[in-house]
Amino acid sequence: MAIELVKPGKKAGGSVEEVICELIELGKEHLKVTESGRYYRELRINFMIGKIIRDCNNMLGMSGNFKNGCLYREQGLASKWDKASEEVVCDHATPISELVHAYRFEAVPFEKLIFSPVVRIRKSTNDILTKQGYAQKGHKAGLPLYRYSHIDVKIVTHLGEEVDPSNWSDRNHWDLVWNTPELHSVLSALNIRMQA
């Protein structure tokens, strides 16, 4: 099943890739202002970095009122989400706090962080992750879906391929990103090139 990105309204104008580029550009400018602040500086910087990532994920259809851009979903969920279906959440497989850390201390650019895996899961599954202490931990570097290996949940790609969260690698994830035609124009606009 193909994914669907958000289509900017006619009044807003612009394409998804143009809006995402602008979100990153304006977000970086706002981040500079935030970094010059004196009060609650660290907290506000982290919040702003997370906001930029979330705003871009929203345009990619990976959150909010439009959840059909997720590259992964819990097995058993319909390939196409609609508001009348069961309650779901778009869960960052790598917690936002870790993505913020990657931006600040590992120099991973927003242009790559916004493609970190987001998984459409049942709200009940999200509740289990939270109850068992895996809402913000349990992830493993290089294995972006690893957090889901701690609970009884099956994950499939938007193409219907079942993945094993315990060994699905960053390379597997980026191969999926590159094999998703709907993302090509966004990747191109952000000057992200496929790595050999």
mmCIF file with all atom_site columns, C-alpha atoms in Angstrom:
data_model
loop_
_atom_site.group_PDB
_atom_site.id
_atom_site.type_symbol
_atom_site.label_atom_id
_atom_site.label_alt_id
_atom_site.label_comp_id
_atom_site.label_asym_id
_atom_site.label_entity_id
_atom_site.label_seq_id
_atom_site.pdbx_PDB_ins_code
_atom_site.Cartn_x
_atom_site.Cartn_y
_atom_site.Cartn_z
_atom_site.occupancy
_atom_site.B_iso_or_equiv
_atom_site.pdbx_formal_charge
_atom_site.auth_seq_id
_atom_site.auth_comp_id
_atom_site.auth_asym_id
_atom_site.auth_atom_id
_atom_site.pdbx_PDB_model_num
ATOM 1   C CA . MET A 1 1   ? 0.000   0.000  0.000  1.00 0.00 ? 1   MET A CA 1
ATOM 2   C CA . ALA A 1 2   ? 1.314   3.417  -0.893 1.00 0.00 ? 2   ALA A CA 1
ATOM 3   C CA . ILE A 1 3   ? 1.649   6.050  1.784  1.00 0.00 ? 3   ILE A CA 1
ATOM 4   C CA . GLU A 1 4   ? -0.064  9.424  1.551  1.00 0.00 ? 4   GLU A CA 1
ATOM 5   C CA . LEU A 1 5   ? 1.577   12.703 2.450  1.00 0.00 ? 5   LEU A CA 1
ATOM 6   C CA . VAL A 1 6   ? -0.409  15.717 3.606  1.00 0.00 ? 6   VAL A CA 1
ATOM 7   C CA . LYS A 1 7   ? -1.546  17.980 0.780  1.00 0.00 ? 7   LYS A CA 1
ATOM 8   C CA . PRO A 1 8   ? -1.173  21.647 1.742  1.00 0.00 ? 8   PRO A CA 1
ATOM 9   C CA . GLY A 1 9   ? -4.430  23.558 1.329  1.00 0.00 ? 9   GLY A CA 1
ATOM 10  C CA . LYS A 1 10  ? -4.982  25.721 -1.728 1.00 0.00 ? 10  LYS A CA 1
ATOM 11  C CA . LYS A 1 11  ? -4.906  28.868 0.416  1.00 0.00 ? 11  LYS A CA 1
ATOM 12  C CA . ALA A 1 12  ? -1.542  27.886 1.901  1.00 0.00 ? 12  ALA A CA 1
ATOM 13  C CA . GLY A 1 13  ? -0.011  27.055 -1.462 1.00 0.00 ? 13  GLY A CA 1
ATOM 14  C CA . GLY A 1 14  ? 3.260   25.247 -1.907 1.00 0.00 ? 14  GLY A CA 1
ATOM 15  C CA . SER A 1 15  ? 4.074   21.579 -2.073 1.00 0.00 ? 15  SER A CA 1
ATOM 16  C CA . VAL A 1 16  ? 4.793   19.238 0.834  1.00 0.00 ? 16  VAL A CA 1
ATOM 17  C CA . GLU A 1 17  ? 8.522   19.471 0.172  1.00 0.00 ? 17  GLU A CA 1
ATOM 18  C CA . GLU A 1 18  ? 8.407   23.288 0.054  1.00 0.00 ? 18  GLU A CA 1
ATOM 19  C CA . VAL A 1 19  ? 6.507   23.435 3.333  1.00 0.00 ? 19  VAL A CA 1
ATOM 20  C CA . ILE A 1 20  ? 8.930   20.993 5.001  1.00 0.00 ? 20  ILE A CA 1
ATOM 21  C CA . CYS A 1 21  ? 11.950  22.976 3.788  1.00 0.00 ? 21  CYS A CA 1
ATOM 22  C CA . GLU A 1 22  ? 10.356  26.134 5.171  1.00 0.00 ? 22  GLU A CA 1
ATOM 23  C CA . LEU A 1 23  ? 9.508   24.468 8.499  1.00 0.00 ? 23  LEU A CA 1
ATOM 24  C CA . ILE A 1 24  ? 13.149  23.453 8.912  1.00 0.00 ? 24  ILE A CA 1
ATOM 25  C CA . GLU A 1 25  ? 14.492  26.846 7.814  1.00 0.00 ? 25  GLU A CA 1
ATOM 26  C CA . LEU A 1 26  ? 12.149  28.842 10.071 1.00 0.00 ? 26  LEU A CA 1
ATOM 27  C CA . GLY A 1 27  ? 12.663  26.352 12.889 1.00 0.00 ? 27  GLY A CA 1
ATOM 28  C CA . LYS A 1 28  ? 16.436  26.836 12.729 1.00 0.00 ? 28  LYS A CA 1
ATOM 29  C CA . GLU A 1 29  ? 15.966  30.615 12.871 1.00 0.00 ? 29  GLU A CA 1
ATOM 30  C CA . HIS A 1 30  ? 13.672  30.302 15.867 1.00 0.00 ? 30  HIS A CA 1
ATOM 31  C CA . LEU A 1 31  ? 16.176  27.911 17.456 1.00 0.00 ? 31  LEU A CA 1
ATOM 32  C CA . LYS A 1 32  ? 18.908  30.574 17.159 1.00 0.00 ? 32  LYS A CA 1
ATOM 33  C CA . VAL A 1 33  ? 16.713  33.025 19.053 1.00 0.00 ? 33  VAL A CA 1
ATOM 34  C CA . THR A 1 34  ? 15.905  30.377 21.669 1.00 0.00 ? 34  THR A CA 1
ATOM 35  C CA . GLU A 1 35  ? 19.615  29.594 22.137 1.00 0.00 ? 35  GLU A CA 1
ATOM 36  C CA . SER A 1 36  ? 20.252  33.239 23.025 1.00 0.00 ? 36  SER A CA 1
ATOM 37  C CA . GLY A 1 37  ? 17.694  33.145 25.845 1.00 0.00 ? 37  GLY A CA 1
ATOM 38  C CA . ARG A 1 38  ? 18.665  33.215 29.499 1.00 0.00 ? 38  ARG A CA 1
ATOM 39  C CA . TYR A 1 39  ? 15.759  31.496 31.214 1.00 0.00 ? 39  TYR A CA 1
ATOM 40  C CA . TYR A 1 40  ? 14.826  27.833 30.849 1.00 0.00 ? 40  TYR A CA 1
ATOM 41  C CA . ARG A 1 41  ? 17.259  27.785 27.945 1.00 0.00 ? 41  ARG A CA 1
ATOM 42  C CA . GLU A 1 42  ? 17.963  24.019 27.773 1.00 0.00 ? 42  GLU A CA 1
ATOM 43  C CA . LEU A 1 43  ? 14.315  23.117 28.178 1.00 0.00 ? 43  LEU A CA 1
ATOM 44  C CA . ARG A 1 44  ? 13.236  25.573 25.476 1.00 0.00 ? 44  ARG A CA 1
ATOM 45  C CA . ILE A 1 45  ? 15.997  24.472 23.077 1.00 0.00 ? 45  ILE A CA 1
ATOM 46  C CA . ASN A 1 46  ? 14.992  20.814 23.450 1.00 0.00 ? 46  ASN A CA 1
ATOM 47  C CA . PHE A 1 47  ? 11.318  21.709 23.026 1.00 0.00 ? 47  PHE A CA 1
ATOM 48  C CA . MET A 1 48  ? 12.034  23.676 19.833 1.00 0.00 ? 48  MET A CA 1
ATOM 49  C CA . ILE A 1 49  ? 14.101  20.847 18.295 1.00 0.00 ? 49  ILE A CA 1
ATOM 50  C CA . GLY A 1 50  ? 11.310  18.374 19.069 1.00 0.00 ? 50  GLY A CA 1
ATOM 51  C CA . LYS A 1 51  ? 8.721   20.769 17.638 1.00 0.00 ? 51  LYS A CA 1
ATOM 52  C CA . ILE A 1 52  ? 10.587  21.069 14.334 1.00 0.00 ? 52  ILE A CA 1
ATOM 53  C CA . ILE A 1 53  ? 10.747  17.267 14.016 1.00 0.00 ? 53  ILE A CA 1
ATOM 54  C CA . ARG A 1 54  ? 7.058   16.855 14.938 1.00 0.00 ? 54  ARG A CA 1
ATOM 55  C CA . ASP A 1 55  ? 5.920   19.625 12.567 1.00 0.00 ? 55  ASP A CA 1
ATOM 56  C CA . CYS A 1 56  ? 7.772   17.979 9.678  1.00 0.00 ? 56  CYS A CA 1
ATOM 57  C CA . ASN A 1 57  ? 6.370   14.553 10.644 1.00 0.00 ? 57  ASN A CA 1
ATOM 58  C CA . ASN A 1 58  ? 2.912   16.117 10.564 1.00 0.00 ? 58  ASN A CA 1
ATOM 59  C CA . MET A 1 59  ? 3.461   17.269 6.959  1.00 0.00 ? 59  MET A CA 1
ATOM 60  C CA . LEU A 1 60  ? 4.742   13.790 6.090  1.00 0.00 ? 60  LEU A CA 1
ATOM 61  C CA . GLY A 1 61  ? 1.417   12.392 7.338  1.00 0.00 ? 61  GLY A CA 1
ATOM 62  C CA . MET A 1 62  ? 2.961   10.749 10.384 1.00 0.00 ? 62  MET A CA 1
ATOM 63  C CA . SER A 1 63  ? 0.895   12.399 13.117 1.00 0.00 ? 63  SER A CA 1
ATOM 64  C CA . GLY A 1 64  ? -2.077  14.578 13.901 1.00 0.00 ? 64  GLY A CA 1
ATOM 65  C CA . ASN A 1 65  ? -5.295  14.214 11.944 1.00 0.00 ? 65  ASN A CA 1
ATOM 66  C CA . PHE A 1 66  ? -3.619  12.511 9.015  1.00 0.00 ? 66  PHE A CA 1
ATOM 67  C CA . LYS A 1 67  ? -1.832  9.254  9.770  1.00 0.00 ? 67  LYS A CA 1
ATOM 68  C CA . ASN A 1 68  ? -1.356  7.674  6.339  1.00 0.00 ? 68  ASN A CA 1
ATOM 69  C CA . GLY A 1 69  ? 2.294   8.654  5.891  1.00 0.00 ? 69  GLY A CA 1
ATOM 70  C CA . CYS A 1 70  ? 3.706   6.210  8.450  1.00 0.00 ? 70  CYS A CA 1
ATOM 71  C CA . LEU A 1 71  ? 6.109   3.736  6.874  1.00 0.00 ? 71  LEU A CA 1
ATOM 72  C CA . TYR A 1 72  ? 5.225   1.169  9.560  1.00 0.00 ? 72  TYR A CA 1
ATOM 73  C CA . ARG A 1 73  ? 2.052   0.036  11.271 1.00 0.00 ? 73  ARG A CA 1
ATOM 74  C CA . GLU A 1 74  ? 0.978   -2.540 13.793 1.00 0.00 ? 74  GLU A CA 1
ATOM 75  C CA . GLN A 1 75  ? -0.093  -5.739 12.066 1.00 0.00 ? 75  GLN A CA 1
ATOM 76  C CA . GLY A 1 76  ? -3.864  -6.000 11.888 1.00 0.00 ? 76  GLY A CA 1
ATOM 77  C CA . LEU A 1 77  ? -4.449  -2.293 11.374 1.00 0.00 ? 77  LEU A CA 1
ATOM 78  C CA . ALA A 1 78  ? -5.917  -1.273 8.033  1.00 0.00 ? 78  ALA A CA 1
ATOM 79  C CA . SER A 1 79  ? -3.314  -0.127 5.537  1.00 0.00 ? 79  SER A CA 1
ATOM 80  C CA . LYS A 1 80  ? -5.258  3.116  5.171  1.00 0.00 ? 80  LYS A CA 1
ATOM 81  C CA . TRP A 1 81  ? -6.276  4.936  8.342  1.00 0.00 ? 81  TRP A CA 1
ATOM 82  C CA . ASP A 1 82  ? -9.501  6.877  8.642  1.00 0.00 ? 82  ASP A CA 1
ATOM 83  C CA . LYS A 1 83  ? -11.038 8.785  11.533 1.00 0.00 ? 83  LYS A CA 1
ATOM 84  C CA . ALA A 1 84  ? -13.782 6.195  11.997 1.00 0.00 ? 84  ALA A CA 1
ATOM 85  C CA . SER A 1 85  ? -11.298 3.363  12.627 1.00 0.00 ? 85  SER A CA 1
ATOM 86  C CA . GLU A 1 86  ? -10.044 2.266  16.036 1.00 0.00 ? 86  GLU A CA 1
ATOM 87  C CA . GLU A 1 87  ? -7.984  4.696  18.087 1.00 0.00 ? 87  GLU A CA 1
ATOM 88  C CA . VAL A 1 88  ? -4.338  4.778  17.028 1.00 0.00 ? 88  VAL A CA 1
ATOM 89  C CA . VAL A 1 89  ? -1.244  6.847  17.706 1.00 0.00 ? 89  VAL A CA 1
ATOM 90  C CA . CYS A 1 90  ? 1.759   7.616  15.559 1.00 0.00 ? 90  CYS A CA 1
ATOM 91  C CA . ASP A 1 91  ? 4.633   6.553  17.786 1.00 0.00 ? 91  ASP A CA 1
ATOM 92  C CA . HIS A 1 92  ? 8.227   7.649  17.267 1.00 0.00 ? 92  HIS A CA 1
ATOM 93  C CA . ALA A 1 93  ? 10.129  4.349  17.376 1.00 0.00 ? 93  ALA A CA 1
ATOM 94  C CA . THR A 1 94  ? 13.136  6.276  18.638 1.00 0.00 ? 94  THR A CA 1
ATOM 95  C CA . PRO A 1 95  ? 11.811  8.640  21.315 1.00 0.00 ? 95  PRO A CA 1
ATOM 96  C CA . ILE A 1 96  ? 11.844  12.348 20.438 1.00 0.00 ? 96  ILE A CA 1
ATOM 97  C CA . SER A 1 97  ? 14.200  12.961 23.381 1.00 0.00 ? 97  SER A CA 1
ATOM 98  C CA . GLU A 1 98  ? 16.774  10.725 21.652 1.00 0.00 ? 98  GLU A CA 1
ATOM 99  C CA . LEU A 1 99  ? 16.276  12.525 18.332 1.00 0.00 ? 99  LEU A CA 1
ATOM 100 C CA . VAL A 1 100 ? 16.821  15.842 20.138 1.00 0.00 ? 100 VAL A CA 1
ATOM 101 C CA . HIS A 1 101 ? 20.036  14.423 21.601 1.00 0.00 ? 101 HIS A CA 1
ATOM 102 C CA . ALA A 1 102 ? 21.135  13.238 18.139 1.00 0.00 ? 102 ALA A CA 1
ATOM 103 C CA . TYR A 1 103 ? 20.627  16.745 16.758 1.00 0.00 ? 103 TYR A CA 1
ATOM 104 C CA . ARG A 1 104 ? 22.368  18.542 19.602 1.00 0.00 ? 104 ARG A CA 1
ATOM 105 C CA . PHE A 1 105 ? 25.267  16.238 20.392 1.00 0.00 ? 105 PHE A CA 1
ATOM 106 C CA . GLU A 1 106 ? 25.775  13.989 17.356 1.00 0.00 ? 106 GLU A CA 1
ATOM 107 C CA . ALA A 1 107 ? 25.212  16.620 14.649 1.00 0.00 ? 107 ALA A CA 1
ATOM 108 C CA . VAL A 1 108 ? 22.485  14.603 12.895 1.00 0.00 ? 108 VAL A CA 1
ATOM 109 C CA . PRO A 1 109 ? 20.614  17.180 10.763 1.00 0.00 ? 109 PRO A CA 1
ATOM 110 C CA . PHE A 1 110 ? 16.859  17.757 10.842 1.00 0.00 ? 110 PHE A CA 1
ATOM 111 C CA . GLU A 1 111 ? 16.769  16.723 7.203  1.00 0.00 ? 111 GLU A CA 1
ATOM 112 C CA . LYS A 1 112 ? 17.558  13.140 8.275  1.00 0.00 ? 112 LYS A CA 1
ATOM 113 C CA . LEU A 1 113 ? 15.899  13.091 11.696 1.00 0.00 ? 113 LEU A CA 1
ATOM 114 C CA . ILE A 1 114 ? 12.459  13.758 10.220 1.00 0.00 ? 114 ILE A CA 1
ATOM 115 C CA . PHE A 1 115 ? 12.670  10.377 8.464  1.00 0.00 ? 115 PHE A CA 1
ATOM 116 C CA . SER A 1 116 ? 13.252  8.466  11.711 1.00 0.00 ? 116 SER A CA 1
ATOM 117 C CA . PRO A 1 117 ? 10.686  5.656  11.942 1.00 0.00 ? 117 PRO A CA 1
ATOM 118 C CA . VAL A 1 118 ? 7.176   6.550  13.040 1.00 0.00 ? 118 VAL A CA 1
ATOM 119 C CA . VAL A 1 119 ? 4.872   3.574  13.627 1.00 0.00 ? 119 VAL A CA 1
ATOM 120 C CA . ARG A 1 120 ? 1.079   3.695  13.585 1.00 0.00 ? 120 ARG A CA 1
ATOM 121 C CA . ILE A 1 121 ? 0.023   1.521  16.527 1.00 0.00 ? 121 ILE A CA 1
ATOM 122 C CA . ARG A 1 122 ? -3.148  0.916  18.490 1.00 0.00 ? 122 ARG A CA 1
ATOM 123 C CA . LYS A 1 123 ? -3.607  3.187  21.482 1.00 0.00 ? 123 LYS A CA 1
ATOM 124 C CA . SER A 1 124 ? -3.820  0.030  23.613 1.00 0.00 ? 124 SER A CA 1
ATOM 125 C CA . THR A 1 125 ? -0.356  -1.012 22.373 1.00 0.00 ? 125 THR A CA 1
ATOM 126 C CA . ASN A 1 126 ? 0.989   2.432  23.198 1.00 0.00 ? 126 ASN A CA 1
ATOM 127 C CA . ASP A 1 127 ? -0.517  2.054  26.685 1.00 0.00 ? 127 ASP A CA 1
ATOM 128 C CA . ILE A 1 128 ? 1.336   -1.267 27.101 1.00 0.00 ? 128 ILE A CA 1
ATOM 129 C CA . LEU A 1 129 ? 4.626   0.356  26.057 1.00 0.00 ? 129 LEU A CA 1
ATOM 130 C CA . THR A 1 130 ? 4.038   3.089  28.624 1.00 0.00 ? 130 THR A CA 1
ATOM 131 C CA . LYS A 1 131 ? 2.928   0.728  31.410 1.00 0.00 ? 131 LYS A CA 1
ATOM 132 C CA . GLN A 1 132 ? 5.951   -1.540 30.916 1.00 0.00 ? 132 GLN A CA 1
ATOM 133 C CA . GLY A 1 133 ? 8.357   1.407  30.910 1.00 0.00 ? 133 GLY A CA 1
ATOM 134 C CA . TYR A 1 134 ? 9.212   1.432  27.195 1.00 0.00 ? 134 TYR A CA 1
ATOM 135 C CA . ALA A 1 135 ? 7.603   4.738  26.237 1.00 0.00 ? 135 ALA A CA 1
ATOM 136 C CA . GLN A 1 136 ? 10.941  6.553  26.375 1.00 0.00 ? 136 GLN A CA 1
ATOM 137 C CA . LYS A 1 137 ? 13.487  3.775  26.758 1.00 0.00 ? 137 LYS A CA 1
ATOM 138 C CA . GLY A 1 138 ? 14.234  0.303  25.484 1.00 0.00 ? 138 GLY A CA 1
ATOM 139 C CA . HIS A 1 139 ? 15.560  1.485  22.135 1.00 0.00 ? 139 HIS A CA 1
ATOM 140 C CA . LYS A 1 140 ? 18.922  0.408  20.741 1.00 0.00 ? 140 LYS A CA 1
ATOM 141 C CA . ALA A 1 141 ? 21.309  2.332  18.483 1.00 0.00 ? 141 ALA A CA 1
ATOM 142 C CA . GLY A 1 142 ? 21.318  0.976  14.939 1.00 0.00 ? 142 GLY A CA 1
ATOM 143 C CA . LEU A 1 143 ? 18.047  -0.939 15.455 1.00 0.00 ? 143 LEU A CA 1
ATOM 144 C CA . PRO A 1 144 ? 15.327  1.710  15.154 1.00 0.00 ? 144 PRO A CA 1
ATOM 145 C CA . LEU A 1 145 ? 12.337  -0.556 15.911 1.00 0.00 ? 145 LEU A CA 1
ATOM 146 C CA . TYR A 1 146 ? 13.981  -2.448 18.781 1.00 0.00 ? 146 TYR A CA 1
ATOM 147 C CA . ARG A 1 147 ? 11.717  -0.930 21.452 1.00 0.00 ? 147 ARG A CA 1
ATOM 148 C CA . TYR A 1 148 ? 8.809   -2.981 20.076 1.00 0.00 ? 148 TYR A CA 1
ATOM 149 C CA . SER A 1 149 ? 10.696  -6.259 20.594 1.00 0.00 ? 149 SER A CA 1
ATOM 150 C CA . HIS A 1 150 ? 10.038  -5.928 24.349 1.00 0.00 ? 150 HIS A CA 1
ATOM 151 C CA . ILE A 1 151 ? 6.277   -6.427 23.968 1.00 0.00 ? 151 ILE A CA 1
ATOM 152 C CA . ASP A 1 152 ? 4.036   -8.783 22.014 1.00 0.00 ? 152 ASP A CA 1
ATOM 153 C CA . VAL A 1 153 ? 3.373   -6.725 18.879 1.00 0.00 ? 153 VAL A CA 1
ATOM 154 C CA . LYS A 1 154 ? 3.964   -7.423 15.200 1.00 0.00 ? 154 LYS A CA 1
ATOM 155 C CA . ILE A 1 155 ? 5.070   -4.578 12.930 1.00 0.00 ? 155 ILE A CA 1
ATOM 156 C CA . VAL A 1 156 ? 4.684   -4.426 9.147  1.00 0.00 ? 156 VAL A CA 1
ATOM 157 C CA . THR A 1 157 ? 5.928   -1.915 6.602  1.00 0.00 ? 157 THR A CA 1
ATOM 158 C CA . HIS A 1 158 ? 3.487   0.104  4.512  1.00 0.00 ? 158 HIS A CA 1
ATOM 159 C CA . LEU A 1 159 ? 4.195   -2.498 1.808  1.00 0.00 ? 159 LEU A CA 1
ATOM 160 C CA . GLY A 1 160 ? 2.836   -5.264 4.071  1.00 0.00 ? 160 GLY A CA 1
ATOM 161 C CA . GLU A 1 161 ? 6.236   -6.845 4.830  1.00 0.00 ? 161 GLU A CA 1
ATOM 162 C CA . GLU A 1 162 ? 6.496   -8.109 8.407  1.00 0.00 ? 162 GLU A CA 1
ATOM 163 C CA . VAL A 1 163 ? 9.643   -6.930 10.158 1.00 0.00 ? 163 VAL A CA 1
ATOM 164 C CA . ASP A 1 164 ? 11.455  -8.298 13.184 1.00 0.00 ? 164 ASP A CA 1
ATOM 165 C CA . PRO A 1 165 ? 11.977  -5.308 15.494 1.00 0.00 ? 165 PRO A CA 1
ATOM 166 C CA . SER A 1 166 ? 14.883  -7.054 17.225 1.00 0.00 ? 166 SER A CA 1
ATOM 167 C CA . ASN A 1 167 ? 17.047  -6.970 14.089 1.00 0.00 ? 167 ASN A CA 1
ATOM 168 C CA . TRP A 1 168 ? 15.511  -4.382 11.709 1.00 0.00 ? 168 TRP A CA 1
ATOM 169 C CA . SER A 1 169 ? 18.516  -2.136 11.094 1.00 0.00 ? 169 SER A CA 1
ATOM 170 C CA . ASP A 1 170 ? 18.988  1.515  10.199 1.00 0.00 ? 170 ASP A CA 1
ATOM 171 C CA . ARG A 1 171 ? 20.046  0.256  6.764  1.00 0.00 ? 171 ARG A CA 1
ATOM 172 C CA . ASN A 1 172 ? 16.766  -1.676 6.395  1.00 0.00 ? 172 ASN A CA 1
ATOM 173 C CA . HIS A 1 173 ? 14.859  1.452  7.383  1.00 0.00 ? 173 HIS A CA 1
ATOM 174 C CA . TRP A 1 174 ? 16.679  3.723  4.924  1.00 0.00 ? 174 TRP A CA 1
ATOM 175 C CA . ASP A 1 175 ? 16.223  1.141  2.157  1.00 0.00 ? 175 ASP A CA 1
ATOM 176 C CA . LEU A 1 176 ? 12.478  1.364  2.854  1.00 0.00 ? 176 LEU A CA 1
ATOM 177 C CA . VAL A 1 177 ? 12.629  5.178  2.779  1.00 0.00 ? 177 VAL A CA 1
ATOM 178 C CA . TRP A 1 178 ? 14.409  5.081  -0.582 1.00 0.00 ? 178 TRP A CA 1
ATOM 179 C CA . ASN A 1 179 ? 11.983  2.479  -1.937 1.00 0.00 ? 179 ASN A CA 1
ATOM 180 C CA . THR A 1 180 ? 8.992   4.705  -1.141 1.00 0.00 ? 180 THR A CA 1
ATOM 181 C CA . PRO A 1 181 ? 8.363   6.821  -4.267 1.00 0.00 ? 181 PRO A CA 1
ATOM 182 C CA . GLU A 1 182 ? 6.086   9.248  -2.399 1.00 0.00 ? 182 GLU A CA 1
ATOM 183 C CA . LEU A 1 183 ? 9.144   10.470 -0.458 1.00 0.00 ? 183 LEU A CA 1
ATOM 184 C CA . HIS A 1 184 ? 11.472  11.020 -3.435 1.00 0.00 ? 184 HIS A CA 1
ATOM 185 C CA . SER A 1 185 ? 10.550  14.670 -4.023 1.00 0.00 ? 185 SER A CA 1
ATOM 186 C CA . VAL A 1 186 ? 10.982  15.482 -0.317 1.00 0.00 ? 186 VAL A CA 1
ATOM 187 C CA . LEU A 1 187 ? 14.344  13.681 -0.154 1.00 0.00 ? 187 LEU A CA 1
ATOM 188 C CA . SER A 1 188 ? 15.461  15.544 -3.273 1.00 0.00 ? 188 SER A CA 1
ATOM 189 C CA . ALA A 1 189 ? 14.335  18.936 -1.939 1.00 0.00 ? 189 ALA A CA 1
ATOM 190 C CA . LEU A 1 190 ? 16.301  18.281 1.261  1.00 0.00 ? 190 LEU A CA 1
ATOM 191 C CA . ASN A 1 191 ? 19.381  17.182 -0.728 1.00 0.00 ? 191 ASN A CA 1
ATOM 192 C CA . ILE A 1 192 ? 19.459  13.781 0.929  1.00 0.00 ? 192 ILE A CA 1
ATOM 193 C CA . ARG A 1 193 ? 21.339  11.290 -1.178 1.00 0.00 ? 193 ARG A CA 1
ATOM 194 C CA . MET A 1 194 ? 21.178  7.529  -0.992 1.00 0.00 ? 194 MET A CA 1
ATOM 195 C CA . GLN A 1 195 ? 24.229  6.044  0.703  1.00 0.00 ? 195 GLN A CA 1
ATOM 196 C CA . ALA A 1 196 ? 25.901  3.010  -0.821 1.00 0.00 ? 196 ALA A CA 1
#
